[in-house]
Structure formats: C-alpha cells, structure tokens
PDB file of C-alpha atoms in Angstrom:
ATOM      1  CA  GLY X 136     -20.332 -18.506  -8.432  1.00 32.00           C
ATOM      2  CA  GLU X 137     -21.465 -20.328 -11.499  1.00 36.00           C
ATOM      3  CA  SER X 138     -19.051 -20.111 -14.354  1.00 43.00           C
ATOM      4  CA  VAL X 139     -17.664 -21.724 -17.429  1.00 50.00           C
ATOM      5  CA  GLY X 140     -13.915 -21.408 -17.524  1.00 47.00           C
ATOM      6  CA  LEU X 141     -10.812 -22.672 -19.226  1.00 42.00           C
ATOM      7  CA  HIS X 142      -7.651 -24.120 -17.725  1.00 44.00           C
ATOM      8  CA  LEU X 143      -5.243 -22.510 -20.224  1.00 48.00           C
ATOM      9  CA  PRO X 144      -5.613 -19.192 -22.007  1.00 82.00           C
ATOM     10  CA  THR X 145      -3.074 -20.088 -24.746  1.00 89.00           C
ATOM     11  CA  LEU X 146      -1.919 -23.319 -26.352  1.00 92.00           C
ATOM     12  CA  SER X 147       0.838 -23.794 -28.925  1.00 95.00           C
ATOM     13  CA  VAL X 148       1.168 -27.076 -30.812  1.00 96.00           C
ATOM     14  CA  GLN X 149       3.266 -28.374 -33.666  1.00 97.00           C
ATOM     15  CA  GLU X 150       1.514 -28.969 -36.940  1.00 97.00           C
ATOM     16  CA  GLY X 151       0.451 -32.590 -37.120  1.00 97.00           C
ATOM     17  CA  ASP X 152       0.284 -33.069 -33.366  1.00 97.00           C
ATOM     18  CA  ASN X 153      -2.950 -33.542 -31.475  1.00 97.00           C
ATOM     19  CA  SER X 154      -4.394 -30.612 -29.498  1.00 96.00           C
ATOM     20  CA  ILE X 155      -6.380 -30.829 -26.312  1.00 96.00           C
ATOM     21  CA  ILE X 156      -8.318 -27.822 -25.071  1.00 95.00           C
ATOM     22  CA  ASN X 157      -9.901 -28.066 -21.639  1.00 92.00           C
ATOM     23  CA  CYS X 158     -12.893 -26.446 -20.032  1.00 91.00           C
ATOM     24  CA  ALA X 159     -14.366 -26.582 -16.529  1.00 89.00           C
ATOM     25  CA  TYR X 160     -17.927 -25.853 -15.580  1.00 85.00           C
ATOM     26  CA  SER X 161     -19.454 -25.524 -12.163  1.00 77.00           C
ATOM     27  CA  ASN X 162     -23.204 -25.888 -12.665  1.00 82.00           C
ATOM     28  CA  SER X 163     -24.378 -29.469 -12.422  1.00 81.00           C
ATOM     29  CA  ALA X 164     -27.679 -28.402 -14.020  1.00 82.00           C
ATOM     30  CA  SER X 165     -25.921 -27.809 -17.338  1.00 85.00           C
ATOM     31  CA  ASP X 166     -27.139 -30.389 -19.803  1.00 86.00           C
ATOM     32  CA  TYR X 167     -25.741 -29.347 -23.144  1.00 89.00           C
ATOM     33  CA  PHE X 168     -22.277 -28.168 -24.158  1.00 92.00           C
ATOM     34  CA  ILE X 169     -20.936 -26.663 -27.350  1.00 92.00           C
ATOM     35  CA  TRP X 170     -17.463 -25.923 -28.645  1.00 94.00           C
ATOM     36  CA  TYR X 171     -16.974 -22.931 -30.918  1.00 94.00           C
ATOM     37  CA  LYS X 172     -14.029 -21.799 -33.024  1.00 95.00           C
ATOM     38  CA  GLN X 173     -13.514 -18.094 -33.611  1.00 93.00           C
ATOM     39  CA  GLU X 174     -11.050 -16.817 -36.172  1.00 91.00           C
ATOM     40  CA  SER X 175      -9.896 -13.237 -36.088  1.00 86.00           C
ATOM     41  CA  GLY X 176     -12.598 -10.842 -37.216  1.00 83.00           C
ATOM     42  CA  LYS X 177     -15.214 -13.560 -37.613  1.00 88.00           C
ATOM     43  CA  GLY X 178     -18.150 -14.849 -35.672  1.00 91.00           C
ATOM     44  CA  PRO X 179     -17.985 -18.010 -33.536  1.00 92.00           C
ATOM     45  CA  GLN X 180     -18.314 -21.118 -35.671  1.00 93.00           C
ATOM     46  CA  PHE X 181     -20.014 -24.239 -34.317  1.00 93.00           C
ATOM     47  CA  ILE X 182     -17.612 -27.193 -34.084  1.00 95.00           C
ATOM     48  CA  ILE X 183     -19.256 -29.919 -32.054  1.00 96.00           C
ATOM     49  CA  ASP X 184     -21.747 -30.366 -29.254  1.00 94.00           C
ATOM     50  CA  ILE X 185     -22.497 -32.937 -26.598  1.00 95.00           C
ATOM     51  CA  ARG X 186     -25.427 -33.559 -24.293  1.00 92.00           C
ATOM     52  CA  SER X 187     -25.104 -34.544 -20.682  1.00 91.00           C
ATOM     53  CA  ASN X 188     -26.301 -38.107 -21.320  1.00 93.00           C
ATOM     54  CA  MET X 189     -23.137 -38.757 -23.345  1.00 95.00           C
ATOM     55  CA  ASP X 190     -19.453 -39.041 -22.387  1.00 96.00           C
ATOM     56  CA  LYS X 191     -17.896 -38.749 -25.815  1.00 97.00           C
ATOM     57  CA  ARG X 192     -18.779 -37.539 -29.255  1.00 97.00           C
ATOM     58  CA  GLN X 193     -16.685 -37.560 -32.394  1.00 97.00           C
ATOM     59  CA  GLY X 194     -16.712 -35.385 -35.449  1.00 94.00           C
ATOM     60  CA  GLN X 195     -14.329 -34.870 -38.314  1.00 92.00           C
ATOM     61  CA  ARG X 196     -10.881 -34.680 -36.637  1.00 96.00           C
ATOM     62  CA  VAL X 197     -12.499 -33.487 -33.402  1.00 98.00           C
ATOM     63  CA  THR X 198     -13.639 -35.305 -30.305  1.00 98.00           C
ATOM     64  CA  VAL X 199     -15.413 -33.866 -27.298  1.00 98.00           C
ATOM     65  CA  LEU X 200     -15.175 -35.622 -23.943  1.00 97.00           C
ATOM     66  CA  LEU X 201     -17.484 -34.878 -21.045  1.00 96.00           C
ATOM     67  CA  ASN X 202     -16.685 -35.889 -17.475  1.00 95.00           C
ATOM     68  CA  LYS X 203     -19.701 -35.017 -15.378  1.00 92.00           C
ATOM     69  CA  THR X 204     -18.125 -36.294 -12.183  1.00 92.00           C
ATOM     70  CA  VAL X 205     -15.513 -33.547 -12.183  1.00 93.00           C
ATOM     71  CA  LYS X 206     -17.478 -31.136 -14.386  1.00 91.00           C
ATOM     72  CA  HIS X 207     -14.861 -31.099 -17.109  1.00 93.00           C
ATOM     73  CA  LEU X 208     -15.108 -30.826 -20.868  1.00 93.00           C
ATOM     74  CA  SER X 209     -12.344 -31.215 -23.425  1.00 96.00           C
ATOM     75  CA  LEU X 210     -11.935 -30.736 -27.144  1.00 97.00           C
ATOM     76  CA  GLN X 211      -9.398 -32.909 -28.918  1.00 98.00           C
ATOM     77  CA  ILE X 212      -8.230 -31.946 -32.390  1.00 98.00           C
ATOM     78  CA  ALA X 213      -6.367 -34.650 -34.285  1.00 97.00           C
ATOM     79  CA  ALA X 214      -3.474 -33.849 -36.631  1.00 97.00           C
ATOM     80  CA  THR X 215      -3.663 -30.133 -35.941  1.00 97.00           C
ATOM     81  CA  GLN X 216      -3.346 -27.951 -39.029  1.00 96.00           C
ATOM     82  CA  PRO X 217      -2.447 -24.269 -39.480  1.00 96.00           C
ATOM     83  CA  GLY X 218      -6.090 -23.572 -40.272  1.00 95.00           C
ATOM     84  CA  ASP X 219      -6.992 -24.702 -36.778  1.00 97.00           C
ATOM     85  CA  SER X 220      -5.310 -21.616 -35.315  1.00 96.00           C
ATOM     86  CA  ALA X 221      -8.086 -19.667 -33.621  1.00 95.00           C
ATOM     87  CA  VAL X 222      -9.704 -19.000 -30.261  1.00 93.00           C
ATOM     88  CA  TYR X 223     -11.809 -21.862 -28.991  1.00 94.00           C
ATOM     89  CA  PHE X 224     -14.734 -21.302 -26.629  1.00 90.00           C
ATOM     90  CA  CYS X 225     -16.709 -23.801 -24.674  1.00 91.00           C
ATOM     91  CA  ALA X 226     -20.260 -22.886 -23.849  1.00 89.00           C
ATOM     92  CA  GLU X 227     -22.839 -24.465 -21.613  1.00 87.00           C
ATOM     93  CA  ILE X 228     -26.583 -24.447 -21.764  1.00 83.00           C
ATOM     94  CA  ARG X 229     -28.732 -25.034 -18.756  1.00 76.00           C
ATOM     95  CA  ASN X 230     -32.276 -26.280 -18.435  1.00 65.00           C
ATOM     96  CA  SER X 231     -32.393 -27.739 -21.941  1.00 58.00           C
ATOM     97  CA  GLY X 232     -31.907 -24.455 -23.696  1.00 60.00           C
ATOM     98  CA  ASN X 233     -34.359 -22.374 -21.745  1.00 65.00           C
ATOM     99  CA  THR X 234     -31.569 -20.254 -20.395  1.00 69.00           C
ATOM    100  CA  PRO X 235     -29.085 -18.641 -22.737  1.00 72.00           C
ATOM    101  CA  LEU X 236     -25.639 -19.848 -23.629  1.00 74.00           C
ATOM    102  CA  VAL X 237     -22.896 -19.110 -21.097  1.00 76.00           C
ATOM    103  CA  PHE X 238     -19.435 -18.736 -22.615  1.00 79.00           C
ATOM    104  CA  GLY X 239     -16.007 -19.241 -21.152  1.00 77.00           C
ATOM    105  CA  LYS X 240     -13.268 -16.729 -21.963  1.00 75.00           C
ATOM    106  CA  GLY X 241     -11.616 -18.844 -24.654  1.00 87.00           C
ATOM    107  CA  THR X 242      -8.291 -20.550 -25.392  1.00 91.00           C
ATOM    108  CA  ARG X 243      -6.077 -19.309 -28.191  1.00 92.00           C
ATOM    109  CA  LEU X 244      -4.637 -22.180 -30.196  1.00 95.00           C
ATOM    110  CA  SER X 245      -1.501 -21.424 -32.199  1.00 95.00           C
ATOM    111  CA  VAL X 246      -0.224 -24.012 -34.646  1.00 96.00           C
ATOM    112  CA  ILE X 247       3.508 -23.982 -35.293  1.00 94.00           C
ATOM    113  CA  ALA X 248       4.419 -25.062 -38.815  1.00 88.00           C
TER     114      ALA X 248
ATOM    115  CA  ASP S  51     -22.601 -18.394 -41.059  1.00 47.00           C
ATOM    116  CA  ALA S  52     -24.330 -16.803 -44.048  1.00 70.00           C
ATOM    117  CA  ASP S  53     -27.705 -17.832 -42.628  1.00 92.00           C
ATOM    118  CA  VAL S  54     -27.338 -15.111 -40.001  1.00 96.00           C
ATOM    119  CA  THR S  55     -26.673 -11.706 -41.515  1.00 96.00           C
ATOM    120  CA  GLN S  56     -25.666  -8.614 -39.606  1.00 97.00           C
ATOM    121  CA  THR S  57     -25.649  -5.053 -40.910  1.00 97.00           C
ATOM    122  CA  PRO S  58     -23.614  -2.960 -40.889  1.00 97.00           C
ATOM    123  CA  ARG S  59     -20.351  -4.919 -40.636  1.00 96.00           C
ATOM    124  CA  ASN S  60     -18.426  -1.878 -39.472  1.00 96.00           C
ATOM    125  CA  ARG S  61     -19.599   1.420 -38.032  1.00 97.00           C
ATOM    126  CA  ILE S  62     -17.986   4.466 -36.523  1.00 97.00           C
ATOM    127  CA  THR S  63     -20.291   6.807 -34.663  1.00 96.00           C
ATOM    128  CA  LYS S  64     -19.997   9.783 -32.361  1.00 97.00           C
ATOM    129  CA  THR S  65     -20.738   9.884 -28.664  1.00 98.00           C
ATOM    130  CA  GLY S  66     -24.394  10.642 -28.027  1.00 97.00           C
ATOM    131  CA  LYS S  67     -25.659   9.386 -31.375  1.00 97.00           C
ATOM    132  CA  ARG S  68     -28.374   6.778 -31.733  1.00 96.00           C
ATOM    133  CA  ILE S  69     -27.385   3.715 -33.689  1.00 97.00           C
ATOM    134  CA  MET S  70     -29.167   0.537 -34.714  1.00 98.00           C
ATOM    135  CA  LEU S  71     -27.564  -2.780 -35.542  1.00 98.00           C
ATOM    136  CA  GLU S  72     -29.661  -5.199 -37.514  1.00 98.00           C
ATOM    137  CA  CYS S  73     -29.778  -8.954 -37.688  1.00 98.00           C
ATOM    138  CA  SER S  74     -31.731 -11.222 -39.973  1.00 97.00           C
ATOM    139  CA  GLN S  75     -31.756 -15.003 -40.236  1.00 97.00           C
ATOM    140  CA  THR S  76     -32.942 -17.574 -42.720  1.00 96.00           C
ATOM    141  CA  LYS S  77     -32.618 -20.589 -40.430  1.00 93.00           C
ATOM    142  CA  GLY S  78     -36.239 -20.465 -39.309  1.00 93.00           C
ATOM    143  CA  HIS S  79     -35.234 -20.341 -35.657  1.00 93.00           C
ATOM    144  CA  ASP S  80     -37.498 -18.859 -33.034  1.00 93.00           C
ATOM    145  CA  ARG S  81     -34.740 -17.752 -30.686  1.00 93.00           C
ATOM    146  CA  MET S  82     -32.421 -14.836 -31.311  1.00 95.00           C
ATOM    147  CA  TYR S  83     -29.688 -13.242 -29.224  1.00 94.00           C
ATOM    148  CA  TRP S  84     -27.355 -10.257 -29.142  1.00 96.00           C
ATOM    149  CA  TYR S  85     -23.881 -10.640 -27.676  1.00 95.00           C
ATOM    150  CA  ARG S  86     -21.032  -8.231 -27.126  1.00 95.00           C
ATOM    151  CA  GLN S  87     -17.362  -9.159 -27.294  1.00 91.00           C
ATOM    152  CA  ASP S  88     -14.547  -6.998 -26.001  1.00 88.00           C
ATOM    153  CA  PRO S  89     -10.921  -7.607 -27.110  1.00 79.00           C
ATOM    154  CA  GLY S  90      -9.462 -10.790 -25.645  1.00 73.00           C
ATOM    155  CA  LEU S  91     -12.647 -11.682 -23.840  1.00 76.00           C
ATOM    156  CA  GLY S  92     -15.559 -14.033 -24.265  1.00 80.00           C
ATOM    157  CA  LEU S  93     -19.072 -13.129 -25.301  1.00 88.00           C
ATOM    158  CA  GLN S  94     -21.489 -11.386 -22.974  1.00 89.00           C
ATOM    159  CA  LEU S  95     -25.229 -11.582 -23.474  1.00 91.00           C
ATOM    160  CA  ILE S  96     -27.046  -8.271 -23.986  1.00 95.00           C
ATOM    161  CA  TYR S  97     -30.630  -9.295 -24.822  1.00 95.00           C
ATOM    162  CA  TYR S  98     -32.425 -12.363 -26.065  1.00 93.00           C
ATOM    163  CA  SER S  99     -35.803 -13.261 -27.498  1.00 94.00           C
ATOM    164  CA  PHE S 100     -37.420 -16.693 -27.555  1.00 92.00           C
ATOM    165  CA  ASP S 101     -40.180 -15.616 -29.939  1.00 92.00           C
ATOM    166  CA  VAL S 102     -41.614 -12.492 -31.513  1.00 91.00           C
ATOM    167  CA  LYS S 103     -43.464 -11.392 -28.373  1.00 90.00           C
ATOM    168  CA  ASP S 104     -40.697 -12.266 -25.954  1.00 94.00           C
ATOM    169  CA  ILE S 105     -37.805  -9.978 -24.941  1.00 96.00           C
ATOM    170  CA  ASN S 106     -35.417 -10.674 -22.076  1.00 94.00           C
ATOM    171  CA  LYS S 107     -32.487  -8.789 -20.608  1.00 93.00           C
ATOM    172  CA  GLY S 108     -29.090 -10.434 -20.504  1.00 91.00           C
ATOM    173  CA  GLU S 109     -26.043  -9.747 -18.359  1.00 87.00           C
ATOM    174  CA  ILE S 110     -25.245  -6.288 -19.751  1.00 93.00           C
ATOM    175  CA  SER S 111     -28.477  -4.737 -21.044  1.00 95.00           C
ATOM    176  CA  ASP S 112     -27.951  -1.233 -19.625  1.00 95.00           C
ATOM    177  CA  GLY S 113     -27.586   1.323 -22.431  1.00 96.00           C
ATOM    178  CA  TYR S 114     -29.116  -1.009 -25.031  1.00 97.00           C
ATOM    179  CA  SER S 115     -32.589  -1.790 -26.315  1.00 97.00           C
ATOM    180  CA  VAL S 116     -33.904  -4.330 -28.801  1.00 98.00           C
ATOM    181  CA  SER S 117     -36.808  -4.884 -31.137  1.00 97.00           C
ATOM    182  CA  ARG S 118     -37.995  -8.214 -32.507  1.00 96.00           C
ATOM    183  CA  GLN S 119     -39.787  -7.079 -35.652  1.00 90.00           C
ATOM    184  CA  ALA S 120     -40.446 -10.575 -36.993  1.00 94.00           C
ATOM    185  CA  GLN S 121     -39.299 -14.122 -36.432  1.00 95.00           C
ATOM    186  CA  ALA S 122     -36.369 -13.496 -38.744  1.00 96.00           C
ATOM    187  CA  LYS S 123     -35.343 -10.026 -37.547  1.00 97.00           C
ATOM    188  CA  PHE S 124     -33.881  -8.796 -34.280  1.00 98.00           C
ATOM    189  CA  SER S 125     -32.345  -5.348 -33.990  1.00 98.00           C
ATOM    190  CA  LEU S 126     -30.154  -3.844 -31.286  1.00 98.00           C
ATOM    191  CA  SER S 127     -30.167  -0.109 -30.542  1.00 98.00           C
ATOM    192  CA  LEU S 128     -27.820   2.126 -28.648  1.00 96.00           C
ATOM    193  CA  GLU S 129     -29.969   5.146 -27.764  1.00 92.00           C
ATOM    194  CA  SER S 130     -27.025   7.378 -26.878  1.00 96.00           C
ATOM    195  CA  ALA S 131     -23.720   5.754 -27.763  1.00 97.00           C
ATOM    196  CA  ILE S 132     -20.761   6.100 -25.413  1.00 97.00           C
ATOM    197  CA  PRO S 133     -17.103   5.165 -26.010  1.00 96.00           C
ATOM    198  CA  ASN S 134     -17.145   2.129 -23.709  1.00 95.00           C
ATOM    199  CA  GLN S 135     -19.722   0.584 -26.025  1.00 97.00           C
ATOM    200  CA  THR S 136     -16.966   0.194 -28.598  1.00 97.00           C
ATOM    201  CA  ALA S 137     -16.876  -3.559 -29.201  1.00 96.00           C
ATOM    202  CA  LEU S 138     -17.725  -6.396 -31.554  1.00 95.00           C
ATOM    203  CA  TYR S 139     -21.419  -7.237 -31.567  1.00 97.00           C
ATOM    204  CA  PHE S 140     -22.743 -10.630 -32.568  1.00 97.00           C
ATOM    205  CA  CYS S 141     -26.225 -11.811 -33.312  1.00 97.00           C
ATOM    206  CA  ALA S 142     -27.066 -15.483 -32.869  1.00 95.00           C
ATOM    207  CA  THR S 143     -30.025 -17.786 -33.430  1.00 94.00           C
ATOM    208  CA  SER S 144     -31.075 -21.160 -32.134  1.00 91.00           C
ATOM    209  CA  ASP S 145     -34.046 -23.433 -31.892  1.00 86.00           C
ATOM    210  CA  SER S 146     -35.071 -25.088 -28.670  1.00 79.00           C
ATOM    211  CA  GLY S 147     -32.272 -27.309 -27.420  1.00 73.00           C
ATOM    212  CA  GLY S 148     -30.043 -26.844 -30.458  1.00 78.00           C
ATOM    213  CA  PRO S 149     -26.723 -25.144 -31.096  1.00 85.00           C
ATOM    214  CA  TRP S 150     -26.437 -21.420 -31.477  1.00 87.00           C
ATOM    215  CA  PHE S 151     -25.422 -20.063 -34.894  1.00 92.00           C
ATOM    216  CA  PHE S 152     -23.673 -16.708 -35.087  1.00 94.00           C
ATOM    217  CA  GLY S 153     -23.463 -13.914 -37.595  1.00 95.00           C
ATOM    218  CA  GLN S 154     -20.171 -12.447 -38.761  1.00 94.00           C
ATOM    219  CA  GLY S 155     -20.339  -9.570 -36.334  1.00 96.00           C
ATOM    220  CA  THR S 156     -20.541  -5.789 -36.368  1.00 97.00           C
ATOM    221  CA  ARG S 157     -17.476  -3.829 -35.335  1.00 96.00           C
ATOM    222  CA  LEU S 158     -18.733  -0.674 -33.628  1.00 97.00           C
ATOM    223  CA  THR S 159     -16.469   2.221 -32.692  1.00 97.00           C
ATOM    224  CA  VAL S 160     -17.807   5.125 -30.652  1.00 97.00           C
ATOM    225  CA  VAL S 161     -15.597   8.216 -30.802  1.00 97.00           C
TER     226      VAL S 161
END
C-alpha cells in the first residue's frame, strides 16, 4: 500500500555530532515533502520542506535530501544540540496539496550530552 | 505556533458526553485540518476543509463531526465520547501548496 515510513524508530547521537534521520515513501505522485519536529506535549513544528523538482535544500543547521529514484528522504542536523531532542516526522503531500498531508510514524532523536 | 490556537488545551470528560474542540487561526489560510495522535504514533487525519463550504472525511472520521464556522474557525465535535477517543488532538492550517502549521494540541481524556 501507499505509505510514508521511517527506517529507524529511535536514534541516539552525541552532542555536537551530525544526525541523519531517514524516511521512505512509496507514492511516486508525491510532489512535496515536509519535516516536522515534535517536542513532548507540543504540536508539530515545521522545520524544512522540499519540492519534488529539487534534490537538496538547506536551512539553518538542517539539510533535506530527496532521492526520487529510490523514493527516499533524509533530514540532516549539523552539530546536534540537546534542544534537538524530539520526535521527527516526515510528511508527504500528493497532487500539489490537493490531498492532505500523510505522516510517517516518527523517529525519536535523543541527544547525549 | 501561536497563529493556530486550540481550546481547551486539556479536557477530561465522561463517556457519553458531547464535547467540542475549537480551533482558530490568524494565518489567513483557507485550508484547515483536524488530526489525532495516539501515544507513540504519528498523526491520523480526522476531517479537513479546503474552504468554508467544503468538508471532507479523513482516515478516522467515525465518531467525529466538524463545523467550519468561518475561514478562521474549525471545530471538532465528539457527539458521544468513548474512552478510545482519549488522545491528543491537533488542528492545522495551510494554504494551497504550502506547509501545514499546527496548533499546540488538546489533550482529551474520556473516562
């Protein structure tokens, strides 16, 4: 079936190291992808997005890579900090936003000080 | 995101009671959504609305209803609450082709 999923449910990294969170999607019609960060007890917070006509997009300390050939998305966080500890969700949008966001189950990132 | 406000933030209600969760936004977006999140899981779509006269069912609409009172307001109702509706509920908004922005959530407990 169609799904957005994650390779790893948990990820632990040392403070200062880089983090890479992966996501797989199966619908080639998906044309827009978003990464969200959710801290305990809070709503999902937009981090970065990428459209299907791009392979890479950079933000502040974050980079999203999109590999359409293998339907894979990753979020790279540089110099991971304790405040980065949270659950990270990838989400896909199909048909240019005319169908609702489909979320993966999330990856919990734990930063070890 | 303070631009999307949900009320109440926490609610405990009894089985069989009717309850309404409210959402308002100041982002000027046409599209609004209600999601449910169970512990350790992702978000599941309950209902969504692309404009004031548009209402659509999501993955898990059974037991829920919605009302889009204005562009800025979208409420979710549980007509007769049951314990397995205990969850975190999130409202979100977007414009066409843009990212979704979420409220801080409503923690609902049905006893």
